CSV table of C-alpha atoms and ligand atoms in Angstrom, one decimal:
chain,number,residue,atom,x,y,z
A,1121,MET,CA,0.1,0.1,0.1
A,1122,SER,CA,1.4,3.6,-1.0
A,1123,ASP,CA,1.9,6.2,1.8
A,1124,SER,CA,-0.1,9.0,2.8
A,1125,VAL,CA,0.0,12.2,4.4
A,1126,LYS,CA,-2.9,13.8,6.2
A,1127,LEU,CA,-3.1,17.8,6.6
A,1128,TYR,CA,-5.9,18.8,9.3
A,1129,TYR,CA,-7.5,22.0,8.0
A,1130,GLN,CA,-10.9,24.2,10.0
A,1131,GLY,CA,-11.3,21.2,11.8
A,1132,LYS,CA,-11.4,18.7,8.6
A,1133,GLU,CA,-8.6,15.7,7.3
A,1134,TYR,CA,-7.4,16.1,4.4
A,1135,GLU,CA,-5.2,13.3,2.4
A,1136,PHE,CA,-2.3,13.4,0.0
A,1137,PRO,CA,-0.8,10.4,-1.6
A,1138,VAL,CA,2.8,10.1,-1.2
A,1139,VAL,CA,4.7,9.7,-4.3
A,1140,GLU,CA,7.6,6.7,-4.8
A,1141,SER,CA,11.2,7.6,-6.0
A,1142,THR,CA,13.7,5.1,-6.7
A,1143,ILE,CA,16.4,6.4,-4.8
A,1144,GLY,CA,15.7,10.0,-2.6
A,1145,ASP,CA,13.3,11.9,-1.7
A,1146,LYS,CA,9.8,11.5,-2.1
A,1147,GLY,CA,7.1,14.0,-2.8
A,1148,ILE,CA,3.6,14.4,-1.8
A,1149,ASP,CA,1.1,14.7,-4.5
A,1150,ILE,CA,-0.7,18.2,-3.3
A,1151,SER,CA,-2.6,18.2,-7.1
A,1152,LYS,CA,-5.8,18.5,-5.5
A,1153,LEU,CA,-4.9,20.7,-2.9
A,1154,ARG,CA,-6.4,24.0,-3.7
A,1155,SER,CA,-9.3,22.2,-5.1
A,1156,GLU,CA,-10.2,20.2,-1.7
A,1157,THR,CA,-8.6,22.8,0.8
A,1158,GLY,CA,-8.6,26.1,-0.5
A,1159,LEU,CA,-4.8,26.6,0.6
A,1160,ILE,CA,-1.8,26.8,-2.1
A,1161,THR,CA,1.9,26.0,-0.8
A,1162,LEU,CA,4.6,28.7,-0.1
A,1163,ASP,CA,7.9,27.8,-0.9
A,1164,VAL,CA,10.3,31.1,-2.4
A,1165,GLY,CA,12.4,29.7,-4.2
A,1166,PHE,CA,11.0,26.7,-5.0
A,1167,LYS,CA,13.4,24.7,-1.7
A,1168,ASN,CA,11.1,22.2,-1.1
A,1169,THR,CA,9.1,21.9,-4.4
A,1170,GLY,CA,9.3,19.3,-6.9
A,1171,ALA,CA,8.1,20.1,-10.3
A,1172,THR,CA,8.4,17.6,-11.8
A,1173,LYS,CA,9.0,13.1,-11.8
A,1174,SER,CA,12.4,12.7,-13.8
A,1175,LYS,CA,14.5,9.9,-14.9
A,1176,ILE,CA,17.6,12.1,-16.1
A,1177,SER,CA,20.1,12.9,-13.5
A,1178,TYR,CA,19.3,12.1,-10.0
A,1179,LEU,CA,21.6,14.5,-7.0
A,1180,ASP,CA,22.0,13.4,-3.1
A,1181,GLY,CA,23.1,16.4,-1.6
A,1182,ASP,CA,24.1,15.0,2.0
A,1183,LEU,CA,26.3,11.9,0.1
A,1184,GLY,CA,27.6,14.5,-2.2
A,1185,GLN,CA,26.6,11.9,-5.5
A,1186,LEU,CA,25.5,12.7,-8.6
A,1187,TYR,CA,24.3,10.3,-11.2
A,1188,TYR,CA,23.7,10.7,-14.9
A,1189,ARG,CA,20.4,7.8,-15.8
A,1190,GLY,CA,21.8,6.1,-13.1
A,1191,TYR,CA,25.5,6.3,-13.5
A,1192,PRO,CA,28.1,7.9,-11.0
A,1193,ILE,CA,29.7,10.7,-12.1
A,1194,GLU,CA,32.9,9.9,-11.1
A,1195,GLN,CA,32.9,6.3,-13.5
A,1196,ILE,CA,31.5,8.9,-16.4
A,1197,ALA,CA,34.5,11.2,-15.8
A,1198,GLU,CA,37.0,8.7,-16.0
A,1199,LYS,CA,35.5,6.1,-18.6
A,1200,SER,CA,33.0,8.1,-21.0
A,1201,THR,CA,33.9,10.7,-23.4
A,1202,PHE,CA,31.2,14.0,-23.9
A,1203,VAL,CA,29.7,12.8,-27.2
A,1204,GLU,CA,28.7,9.3,-25.0
A,1205,VAL,CA,26.8,11.4,-22.4
A,1206,MET,CA,24.9,13.3,-25.0
A,1207,TYR,CA,23.4,10.1,-25.9
A,1208,LEU,CA,23.2,8.9,-23.0
A,1209,LEU,CA,21.0,11.5,-21.5
A,1210,LEU,CA,19.0,12.2,-24.5
A,1211,GLU,CA,18.2,8.5,-25.1
A,1212,GLY,CA,18.1,7.2,-21.5
A,1213,GLU,CA,20.9,4.5,-22.2
A,1214,LEU,CA,24.3,4.4,-23.5
A,1215,PRO,CA,25.0,4.2,-26.9
A,1216,THR,CA,26.3,0.5,-28.7
A,1217,GLN,CA,29.2,1.3,-31.4
A,1218,ALA,CA,26.7,1.9,-34.4
A,1219,GLN,CA,24.3,4.2,-32.0
A,1220,LEU,CA,27.2,6.2,-31.2
A,1221,ASP,CA,28.6,6.4,-34.8
A,1222,GLU,CA,25.0,7.0,-36.0
A,1223,PHE,CA,24.9,10.0,-33.8
A,1224,LYS,CA,28.0,11.7,-34.4
A,1225,HIS,CA,27.0,11.6,-38.0
A,1226,ASN,CA,24.3,13.1,-37.5
A,1227,MET,CA,25.5,15.8,-35.7
A,1228,ASN,CA,28.2,16.3,-38.4
A,1229,LYS,CA,25.1,16.5,-41.1
A,1230,TYR,CA,24.0,19.9,-39.5
A,1231,SER,CA,27.1,21.2,-37.9
A,1232,LEU,CA,27.1,24.0,-40.9
A,1233,VAL,CA,26.1,27.4,-39.7
A,1234,SER,CA,24.4,30.1,-42.1
A,1235,GLU,CA,26.4,33.1,-43.2
A,1236,GLU,CA,23.8,35.3,-42.6
A,1237,MET,CA,24.1,34.6,-39.1
A,1238,LYS,CA,27.7,36.2,-39.4
A,1239,HIS,CA,26.1,39.6,-39.7
A,1240,LEU,CA,24.2,39.3,-36.9
A,1241,LEU,CA,27.1,38.5,-35.3
A,1242,LYS,CA,29.1,41.4,-36.9
A,1243,GLY,CA,26.3,43.6,-35.0
A,1244,PHE,CA,27.7,43.2,-31.7
A,1245,PRO,CA,30.6,45.3,-30.2
A,1246,ARG,CA,33.3,43.6,-29.7
A,1247,SER,CA,32.9,44.7,-25.5
A,1248,ALA,CA,29.4,42.4,-25.7
A,1249,HIS,CA,29.3,39.4,-23.0
A,1250,PRO,CA,29.9,36.7,-24.8
A,1251,MET,CA,27.0,35.1,-23.1
A,1252,GLY,CA,24.5,38.0,-24.4
A,1253,VAL,CA,25.8,37.5,-27.8
A,1254,LEU,CA,25.4,33.5,-27.3
A,1255,SER,CA,21.3,33.9,-25.9
A,1256,SER,CA,20.7,35.8,-28.9
A,1257,LEU,CA,22.7,33.7,-31.5
A,1258,THR,CA,20.8,30.5,-30.4
A,1259,SER,CA,17.3,32.7,-30.3
A,1260,ALA,CA,18.4,33.5,-33.7
A,1261,LEU,CA,18.9,29.8,-35.0
A,1262,THR,CA,15.0,29.8,-34.7
A,1263,ALA,CA,14.8,32.6,-37.8
A,1264,PHE,CA,17.6,30.1,-40.1
A,1265,ASN,CA,15.5,26.9,-38.7
A,1266,PRO,CA,11.6,27.7,-38.6
A,1267,HIS,CA,10.8,24.2,-38.9
A,1268,ALA,CA,8.7,23.8,-35.4
A,1269,VAL,CA,9.2,20.1,-33.3
A,1270,ASN,CA,6.4,18.0,-33.8
A,1271,VAL,CA,6.8,16.7,-29.9
A,1272,LYS,CA,4.6,13.5,-31.1
A,1273,SER,CA,7.2,12.6,-33.7
A,1274,GLU,CA,10.4,11.0,-32.6
A,1275,GLU,CA,12.2,11.8,-35.5
A,1276,ASP,CA,11.4,15.6,-35.3
A,1277,VAL,CA,12.6,15.7,-31.6
A,1278,ARG,CA,15.5,14.3,-32.4
A,1279,ARG,CA,16.3,16.2,-35.4
A,1280,ALA,CA,16.1,19.7,-33.2
A,1281,ALA,CA,18.2,18.0,-30.8
A,1282,THR,CA,20.5,16.9,-33.1
A,1283,LEU,CA,20.7,20.2,-35.1
A,1284,LEU,CA,21.3,22.1,-31.5
A,1285,LEU,CA,23.9,20.3,-30.3
A,1286,ALA,CA,25.6,20.4,-34.0
A,1287,LYS,CA,25.5,24.1,-34.2
A,1288,PHE,CA,25.8,25.2,-30.6
A,1289,PRO,CA,29.8,24.9,-30.5
A,1290,VAL,CA,30.3,26.7,-33.4
A,1291,LEU,CA,28.0,30.1,-32.0
A,1292,CYS,CA,30.6,29.2,-29.1
A,1293,ALA,CA,33.3,29.1,-30.7
A,1294,TRP,CA,32.2,32.5,-32.8
A,1295,THR,CA,31.3,34.7,-29.9
A,1296,TYR,CA,34.7,33.8,-28.5
A,1297,ARG,CA,36.8,35.0,-32.1
A,1298,LEU,CA,33.9,37.8,-31.8
A,1299,LYS,CA,35.6,38.9,-28.5
A,1300,LEU,CA,39.4,38.5,-29.6
A,1301,GLY,CA,38.5,40.1,-33.6
A,1302,LEU,CA,39.9,36.9,-34.8
A,1303,PRO,CA,38.2,34.9,-38.1
A,1304,LEU,CA,35.4,32.6,-37.5
A,1305,ASN,CA,36.5,29.0,-38.3
A,1306,TYR,CA,33.8,26.8,-39.4
A,1307,SER,CA,33.5,22.9,-38.2
A,1308,ASP,CA,35.6,20.2,-39.2
A,1309,ASN,CA,33.9,17.2,-39.5
A,1310,ARG,CA,36.3,14.8,-40.2
A,1311,LEU,CA,37.3,15.8,-36.4
A,1312,ASP,CA,34.9,14.7,-32.7
A,1313,TYR,CA,32.8,17.3,-31.0
A,1314,VAL,CA,35.8,18.5,-28.5
A,1315,HIS,CA,38.9,18.6,-31.0
A,1316,ASN,CA,36.3,20.2,-33.6
A,1317,PHE,CA,35.5,22.6,-31.1
A,1318,TYR,CA,39.3,23.1,-30.0
A,1319,GLN,CA,40.3,24.2,-33.5
A,1320,MET,CA,37.0,26.0,-34.1
A,1321,MET,CA,38.2,28.3,-30.6
A,1322,PHE,CA,42.0,28.2,-30.9
A,1323,ARG,CA,43.1,27.9,-34.8
A,1324,PHE,CA,45.0,30.4,-36.6
A,1325,PRO,CA,44.7,31.0,-40.3
A,1326,THR,CA,48.3,32.0,-40.5
A,1327,GLU,CA,50.2,29.0,-38.9
A,1328,ASP,CA,49.8,24.9,-38.6
A,1329,PHE,CA,47.3,23.8,-35.5
A,1330,HIS,CA,48.5,21.7,-32.8
A,1331,MET,CA,46.0,20.3,-30.3
A,1332,ASP,CA,47.4,19.5,-27.1
A,1333,GLU,CA,45.7,16.2,-25.9
A,1334,VAL,CA,46.0,17.2,-22.2
A,1335,VAL,CA,43.9,20.3,-23.0
A,1336,VAL,CA,41.4,18.4,-25.3
A,1337,ASP,CA,41.2,15.6,-22.3
A,1338,ALA,CA,40.4,18.2,-19.8
A,1339,LEU,CA,37.9,19.9,-21.8
A,1340,ASP,CA,35.9,17.1,-22.5
A,1341,LYS,CA,36.0,16.4,-18.7
A,1342,LEU,CA,35.1,19.8,-18.0
A,1343,LEU,CA,32.0,19.5,-20.3
A,1344,ILE,CA,31.2,16.1,-18.8
A,1345,LEU,CA,30.8,17.3,-15.5
A,1346,HIS,CA,28.8,20.1,-16.4
A,1347,ALA,CA,26.7,18.0,-18.8
A,1348,ASP,CA,23.4,17.9,-16.4
A,1349,HIS,CA,21.9,18.7,-12.8
A,1350,GLU,CA,18.0,18.0,-12.4
A,1351,GLN,CA,16.2,20.8,-12.0
A,1352,ASN,CA,18.6,23.5,-11.6
A,1353,CYS,CA,17.9,27.5,-12.4
A,1354,SER,CA,18.9,27.2,-16.1
A,1355,ALA,CA,17.3,23.8,-16.6
A,1356,SER,CA,13.7,24.8,-15.0
A,1357,THR,CA,13.9,28.3,-17.0
A,1358,VAL,CA,14.2,26.1,-20.2
A,1359,LYS,CA,11.3,24.0,-19.0
A,1360,MET,CA,9.8,26.8,-18.0
A,1361,VAL,CA,9.8,28.6,-21.3
A,1362,GLY,CA,9.3,25.3,-23.4
A,1363,SER,CA,6.3,24.7,-21.4
A,1364,ALA,CA,4.6,27.4,-23.0
A,1365,HIS,CA,5.4,25.1,-26.4
A,1366,SER,CA,7.9,27.9,-27.5
A,1367,GLY,CA,10.3,26.1,-29.8
A,1368,LEU,CA,13.5,24.8,-28.4
A,1369,PHE,CA,16.4,27.0,-29.3
A,1370,ALA,CA,14.3,29.6,-27.9
A,1371,SER,CA,13.7,27.9,-24.9
A,1372,VAL,CA,17.8,27.1,-24.8
A,1373,SER,CA,18.1,30.8,-25.6
A,1374,ALA,CA,16.2,31.5,-21.8
A,1375,GLY,CA,18.6,28.7,-20.2
A,1376,VAL,CA,21.4,30.3,-21.4
A,1377,SER,CA,20.2,33.8,-19.6
A,1378,ALA,CA,19.7,32.3,-16.9
A,1379,LEU,CA,23.3,30.3,-16.6
A,1380,TRP,CA,24.6,33.7,-17.3
A,1381,GLY,CA,24.1,35.4,-13.3
A,1382,PRO,CA,26.8,35.0,-10.8
A,1383,LEU,CA,24.8,32.8,-8.7
A,1384,HIS,CA,24.7,30.2,-11.2
A,1385,GLY,CA,27.0,29.4,-14.0
A,1386,GLY,CA,28.4,33.2,-14.0
A,1387,ALA,CA,30.2,32.3,-10.5
A,1388,ASN,CA,33.1,30.7,-12.5
A,1389,GLN,CA,33.5,33.8,-13.8
A,1390,ALA,CA,33.0,35.8,-10.2
A,1391,VAL,CA,35.7,33.2,-8.3
A,1392,ILE,CA,38.7,34.1,-10.9
A,1393,GLU,CA,37.6,38.1,-10.6
A,1394,MET,CA,37.5,37.3,-6.9
A,1395,LEU,CA,40.6,35.6,-6.9
A,1396,GLU,CA,42.2,38.4,-8.6
A,1397,MET,CA,40.9,41.0,-6.3
A,1398,ILE,CA,42.3,39.2,-3.2
A,1399,ARG,CA,45.6,38.8,-4.7
A,1400,LYS,CA,45.7,42.1,-6.0
A,1401,ASP,CA,44.8,43.9,-2.4
A,1402,GLY,CA,47.7,42.0,-0.6
A,1403,GLY,CA,46.5,38.3,-0.4
A,1404,ASP,CA,44.8,38.5,3.5
A,1405,LEU,CA,42.6,35.4,2.8
A,1406,GLN,CA,41.2,36.1,7.4
A,1407,LYS,CA,39.9,39.4,5.7
A,1408,TRP,CA,37.6,38.4,2.8
A,1409,ILE,CA,36.5,35.2,4.6
A,1410,ASP,CA,35.1,37.8,7.8
A,1411,LYS,CA,33.9,39.6,5.1
A,1412,ALA,CA,31.5,36.9,3.5
A,1413,LYS,CA,30.5,35.7,7.2
A,1414,ASN,CA,29.8,39.5,7.8
A,1415,LYS,CA,25.5,39.8,7.6
A,1416,ASN,CA,26.5,43.5,7.0
A,1417,ASP,CA,28.5,42.6,3.7
A,1418,ASP,CA,27.3,42.1,0.4
A,1419,PHE,CA,30.5,40.1,-0.6
A,1420,ARG,CA,30.1,36.5,-0.5
A,1421,LEU,CA,32.7,33.7,-1.0
A,1422,MET,CA,32.3,32.8,-4.9
A,1423,GLY,CA,32.4,29.2,-6.1
A,1424,PHE,CA,31.7,28.0,-2.4
A,1425,GLY,CA,28.2,26.8,-1.0
A,1426,HIS,CA,25.1,24.9,-3.3
A,1427,ARG,CA,21.2,24.9,-3.3
A,1428,VAL,CA,21.2,21.1,-3.0
A,1429,TYR,CA,24.8,20.2,-1.8
A,1430,ARG,CA,25.0,20.0,1.6
A,1431,ASN,CA,28.5,18.0,2.2
A,1432,PHE,CA,30.5,18.1,-0.7
A,1433,ASP,CA,29.9,18.5,-4.6
A,1434,PRO,CA,31.4,15.9,-6.5
A,1435,ARG,CA,31.8,17.4,-9.5
A,1436,ALA,CA,34.0,19.8,-7.6
A,1437,ARG,CA,36.4,16.7,-6.5
A,1438,VAL,CA,36.9,15.4,-10.2
A,1439,ILE,CA,37.6,19.3,-11.1
A,1440,LYS,CA,40.4,19.4,-8.2
A,1441,LYS,CA,42.5,16.3,-10.1
A,1442,VAL,CA,42.0,17.5,-13.6
A,1443,CYS,CA,42.8,21.0,-12.3
A,1444,ASP,CA,46.0,19.8,-11.0
A,1445,ASP,CA,46.6,17.4,-13.9
A,1446,VAL,CA,46.3,20.4,-16.4
A,1447,PHE,CA,48.9,22.9,-14.7
A,1448,ASN,CA,51.2,19.5,-13.6
A,1449,LYS,CA,51.3,18.7,-17.8
A,1450,LEU,CA,51.4,22.1,-19.0
A,1451,GLY,CA,53.9,23.4,-16.5
A,1452,ILE,CA,52.1,26.1,-15.4
A,1453,HIS,CA,52.4,27.9,-12.2
A,1454,ASP,CA,49.6,30.0,-11.6
A,1455,GLU,CA,49.1,32.8,-8.3
A,1456,GLU,CA,45.6,32.5,-8.1
A,1457,LEU,CA,45.5,28.4,-8.3
A,1458,ASP,CA,48.1,28.6,-5.3
A,1459,LEU,CA,44.9,31.3,-3.8
A,1460,ALA,CA,42.5,29.0,-4.4
A,1461,LYS,CA,44.0,26.5,-2.6
A,1462,LYS,CA,44.3,28.0,0.1
A,1463,LEU,CA,41.3,30.2,0.2
A,1464,GLU,CA,39.6,26.5,0.0
A,1465,GLU,CA,41.8,25.3,3.0
A,1466,VAL,CA,41.0,28.3,5.3
A,1467,ALA,CA,37.4,27.8,4.6
A,1468,LEU,CA,37.0,24.5,5.4
A,1469,HIS,CA,38.3,24.9,8.8
A,1470,ASP,CA,36.4,28.0,9.6
A,1471,ASP,CA,33.0,27.4,12.0
A,1472,TYR,CA,31.1,28.9,9.9
A,1473,PHE,CA,31.1,27.3,6.6
A,1474,ILE,CA,31.3,24.0,8.5
A,1475,GLU,CA,27.9,25.2,10.1
A,1476,LYS,CA,26.4,26.0,7.1
A,1477,LYS,CA,27.9,23.0,5.0
A,1478,LEU,CA,29.4,25.9,2.5
A,1479,TYR,CA,32.1,23.5,0.2
A,1480,PRO,CA,33.8,24.6,-2.9
A,1481,ASN,CA,31.1,23.9,-5.6
A,1482,VAL,CA,32.4,22.8,-9.5
A,1483,ASP,CA,32.7,26.2,-10.4
A,1484,PHE,CA,35.2,27.0,-7.8
A,1485,TYR,CA,38.1,25.3,-9.8
A,1486,SER,CA,36.9,25.5,-13.7
A,1487,GLY,CA,37.6,28.8,-14.0
A,1488,LEU,CA,41.6,28.3,-12.9
A,1489,ILE,CA,41.7,25.7,-15.8
A,1490,TYR,CA,39.8,27.7,-18.3
A,1491,LYS,CA,42.4,30.6,-17.2
A,1492,ALA,CA,45.0,28.2,-17.9
A,1493,LEU,CA,44.0,26.9,-21.4
A,1494,GLY,CA,44.1,30.9,-21.9
A,1495,ILE,CA,40.4,31.3,-22.3
A,1496,PRO,CA,39.6,34.6,-21.5
A,1497,THR,CA,37.3,35.1,-18.0
A,1498,GLU,CA,34.0,36.3,-19.9
A,1499,MET,CA,34.1,33.2,-21.9
A,1500,PHE,CA,34.0,31.0,-19.2
A,1501,THR,CA,30.0,30.8,-18.4
A,1502,VAL,CA,30.1,30.2,-22.3
A,1503,MET,CA,31.9,26.8,-22.0
A,1504,PHE,CA,29.8,26.1,-18.9
A,1505,ALA,CA,26.8,26.4,-21.3
A,1506,LEU,CA,28.7,24.3,-24.1
A,1507,GLY,CA,28.7,21.3,-21.5
A,1508,ARG,CA,25.2,21.7,-20.0
A,1509,LEU,CA,23.1,21.8,-23.2
A,1510,PRO,CA,22.6,18.1,-23.7
A,1511,GLY,CA,21.3,18.3,-20.1
A,1512,TRP,CA,18.5,21.4,-21.0
A,1513,ILE,CA,17.6,19.2,-24.0
A,1514,ALA,CA,17.0,16.1,-22.3
A,1515,GLN,CA,14.5,17.9,-19.8
A,1516,TRP,CA,13.0,19.9,-22.4
A,1517,LYS,CA,12.4,16.6,-24.3
A,1518,GLU,CA,11.6,14.7,-20.9
A,1519,MET,CA,9.0,17.9,-20.2
A,1520,ARG,CA,7.5,18.0,-23.8
A,1521,LEU,CA,7.4,13.7,-23.8
A,1522,ASN,CA,5.5,13.8,-21.1
A,1523,ASN,CA,2.7,16.3,-22.2
A,1524,GLU,CA,3.0,18.3,-19.3
A,1525,PRO,CA,1.2,21.5,-18.8
A,1526,ILE,CA,1.9,25.3,-18.5
A,1527,ASN,CA,4.0,25.9,-15.6
A,1528,ARG,CA,2.2,29.3,-14.0
A,1529,PRO,CA,3.2,29.1,-10.0
A,1530,ARG,CA,0.3,30.6,-7.9
A,1531,GLN,CA,1.0,33.4,-5.3
A,1532,VAL,CA,-0.3,34.9,-1.7
A,1533,TYR,CA,-1.1,38.2,-2.7
A,1534,ILE,CA,0.4,40.5,0.7
A,1535,GLY,CA,-0.7,43.9,-1.7
A,1536,SER,CA,-3.7,46.2,-1.2
A,1537,PRO,CA,-7.4,45.2,-0.7
A,1538,LYS,CA,-9.4,46.0,-3.6
A,1539,ARG,CA,-9.8,49.8,-3.1
A,1540,ASP,CA,-10.8,53.1,-5.8
A,1541,TYR,CA,-9.0,55.2,-8.0
A,1542,ALA,CA,-8.2,58.5,-6.9
A,1543,PRO,CA,-7.9,61.3,-9.9
A,1544,ILE,CA,-4.7,63.3,-9.8
A,1545,LYS,CA,-5.8,66.2,-7.7
A,1546,ASP,CA,-7.4,64.3,-4.3
A,1547,ARG,CA,-3.8,62.5,-4.1
A,1548,LYS,CA,-1.6,63.5,-0.9
B,380,CMC,N1,29.7,32.7,0.8
B,380,CMC,C1,29.3,33.3,2.2
B,380,CMC,N2,28.1,32.8,2.8
B,380,CMC,C2,27.1,31.8,2.3
B,380,CMC,C3,27.6,31.4,0.5
B,380,CMC,C4,29.1,31.9,0.3
B,380,CMC,N3,29.3,31.7,-0.8
B,380,CMC,N4,26.5,30.8,0.2
B,380,CMC,C5,25.9,30.5,1.4
B,380,CMC,N5,26.0,31.5,2.3
B,380,CMC,C6,25.2,32.0,3.7
B,380,CMC,C7,24.1,32.5,3.8
B,380,CMC,O1,24.4,34.2,3.7
B,380,CMC,C8,22.9,32.1,4.2
B,380,CMC,O2,23.4,32.8,5.2
B,380,CMC,P1,22.2,32.8,6.6
B,380,CMC,O3,21.7,31.2,6.7
B,380,CMC,O4,23.4,33.0,8.0
B,380,CMC,O5,21.1,33.7,5.9
B,380,CMC,C9,23.2,30.3,4.3
B,380,CMC,O6,24.6,30.2,4.0
B,380,CMC,C10,22.3,29.7,3.1
B,380,CMC,O7,22.8,30.6,2.3
B,380,CMC,P2,21.4,30.5,1.1
B,380,CMC,O8,21.7,31.7,0.1
B,380,CMC,O9,20.3,30.6,1.7
B,380,CMC,O10,21.8,29.4,-0.2
B,380,CMC,P3,20.9,29.0,-1.1
B,380,CMC,O11,20.8,27.7,-1.3
B,380,CMC,O12,20.1,29.9,-1.3
B,380,CMC,O13,22.0,29.9,-2.5
B,380,CMC,C11,24.0,29.5,-3.5
B,380,CMC,C12,22.9,28.6,-2.9
B,380,CMC,C13,24.7,28.6,-4.0
B,380,CMC,C14,23.0,30.6,-4.3
B,380,CMC,C15,24.5,30.3,-2.4
B,380,CMC,O14,25.6,29.2,-1.7
B,380,CMC,C16,25.9,31.3,-3.0
B,380,CMC,O15,25.5,32.7,-3.4
B,380,CMC,N6,27.2,31.0,-3.6
B,380,CMC,C17,28.4,31.9,-4.2
B,380,CMC,C18,27.6,31.6,-5.6
B,380,CMC,C19,28.4,29.9,-6.2
B,380,CMC,O16,29.1,29.6,-5.9
B,380,CMC,N7,27.1,29.9,-7.4
B,380,CMC,C20,27.9,28.5,-7.6
B,380,CMC,C21,26.8,27.8,-7.7
B,380,CMC,S1,27.2,25.9,-8.4
B,380,CMC,C22,27.3,26.1,-9.5
B,380,CMC,C23,25.7,26.1,-10.4
B,380,CMC,O17,25.1,24.8,-10.2
B,380,CMC,O18,25.0,26.9,-11.2
């Protein structure tokens, strides 16, 4: 027999079913709450609210676990590739060799971006933030691919997803090339996804191009680690927009904007800016730790804390190792990396951070790797977006295939009760 919970309100008893999970939080199905009791729930920031049932990824904040379709992130990061992870998230299972080959072949088919998109790109000043440019270009894809996605057709959904996966790295690389005033590179379909992205970012027309496998491997791992994170702010944004049956590209464009914020993906940029600021200020770590703890000070230790992880962020552990590997193999010594390690050490032993369970998150070390690879700070969140794309698409697809209704929260109104309009001469 399945569980239920009882609610007592104004002398009456109401019963609501408990929705079972495979692992982790169960939910109370309150879909009849308002019609039966006249009440709604109030949960600002959705800290306790499950918005959907999902099979894509799972995270346990207390144990610091993250699974993609059931596979632990540590295994995936060690053994898989980003392309395989894209397939896994979208299709639900790891691909056979034949399925993987077909998936790659289809992505290559769509990798050309319309020349007219370049006019749009050139309309942006070089000072434009790459995330703003990326969001605009992603939205503009709709104009160049107006064919609406029929969600009842598996073929249609797959085509739209593949098209976006194929063109998005080109758009990401182009935002970078715009920033540096470099000629735009095209996709080279002889290469795999990550090598291809690498050459679109860094190849110069004037010289031979050598791909450093240490860098390619680090990029692949970073993309894997960012690929999905269940109902996070940007994925929920993609679904919110998509729930109105707006197209996939428009929905993902909104997701890019949500990711941009410093409390979400923008934290990787904010971490480097913070480390630079601390270094230039003389490197007194305790001063900045004290500022982060001070309620009257807006400063927060960027790259620390997470809405769900209250123990450690498993992605941060893998990234820290990748970070050490990259710096050792490339023979780079970086003052900000030293500072980051010291800051982590101080914070992890500080009562405030221990009590509030604030640990380094995925963004604490990722920016240091991007910096070591020569990627400008403002591009860091674009790198996050490229990684998160398969997750956004998988979440969008699941929501549409489940035929979920338009997302439309309610509110507890605390404004003025009804009152009559006053002519301007009577106002005080
Ligand atoms: N530095 C100092 N204090 C903090 C920090 C921090 N980084 N994060 C949380 N706190 C404090 C906060 O002041 C609050 O204190 P109190 O209970 O006294 O009011 C308590 O910890 C709980 O914080 P919260 O803001 O209510 O928690 P949240 O779940 O709403 O926010 C967070 C989570 C990630 C937005 C927040 O920890 C934060 O702002 N971190 C810094 C930004 C950051 O690194 N973001 C990247 C998140 S991981 C990548 C991603 O998934 O996008």
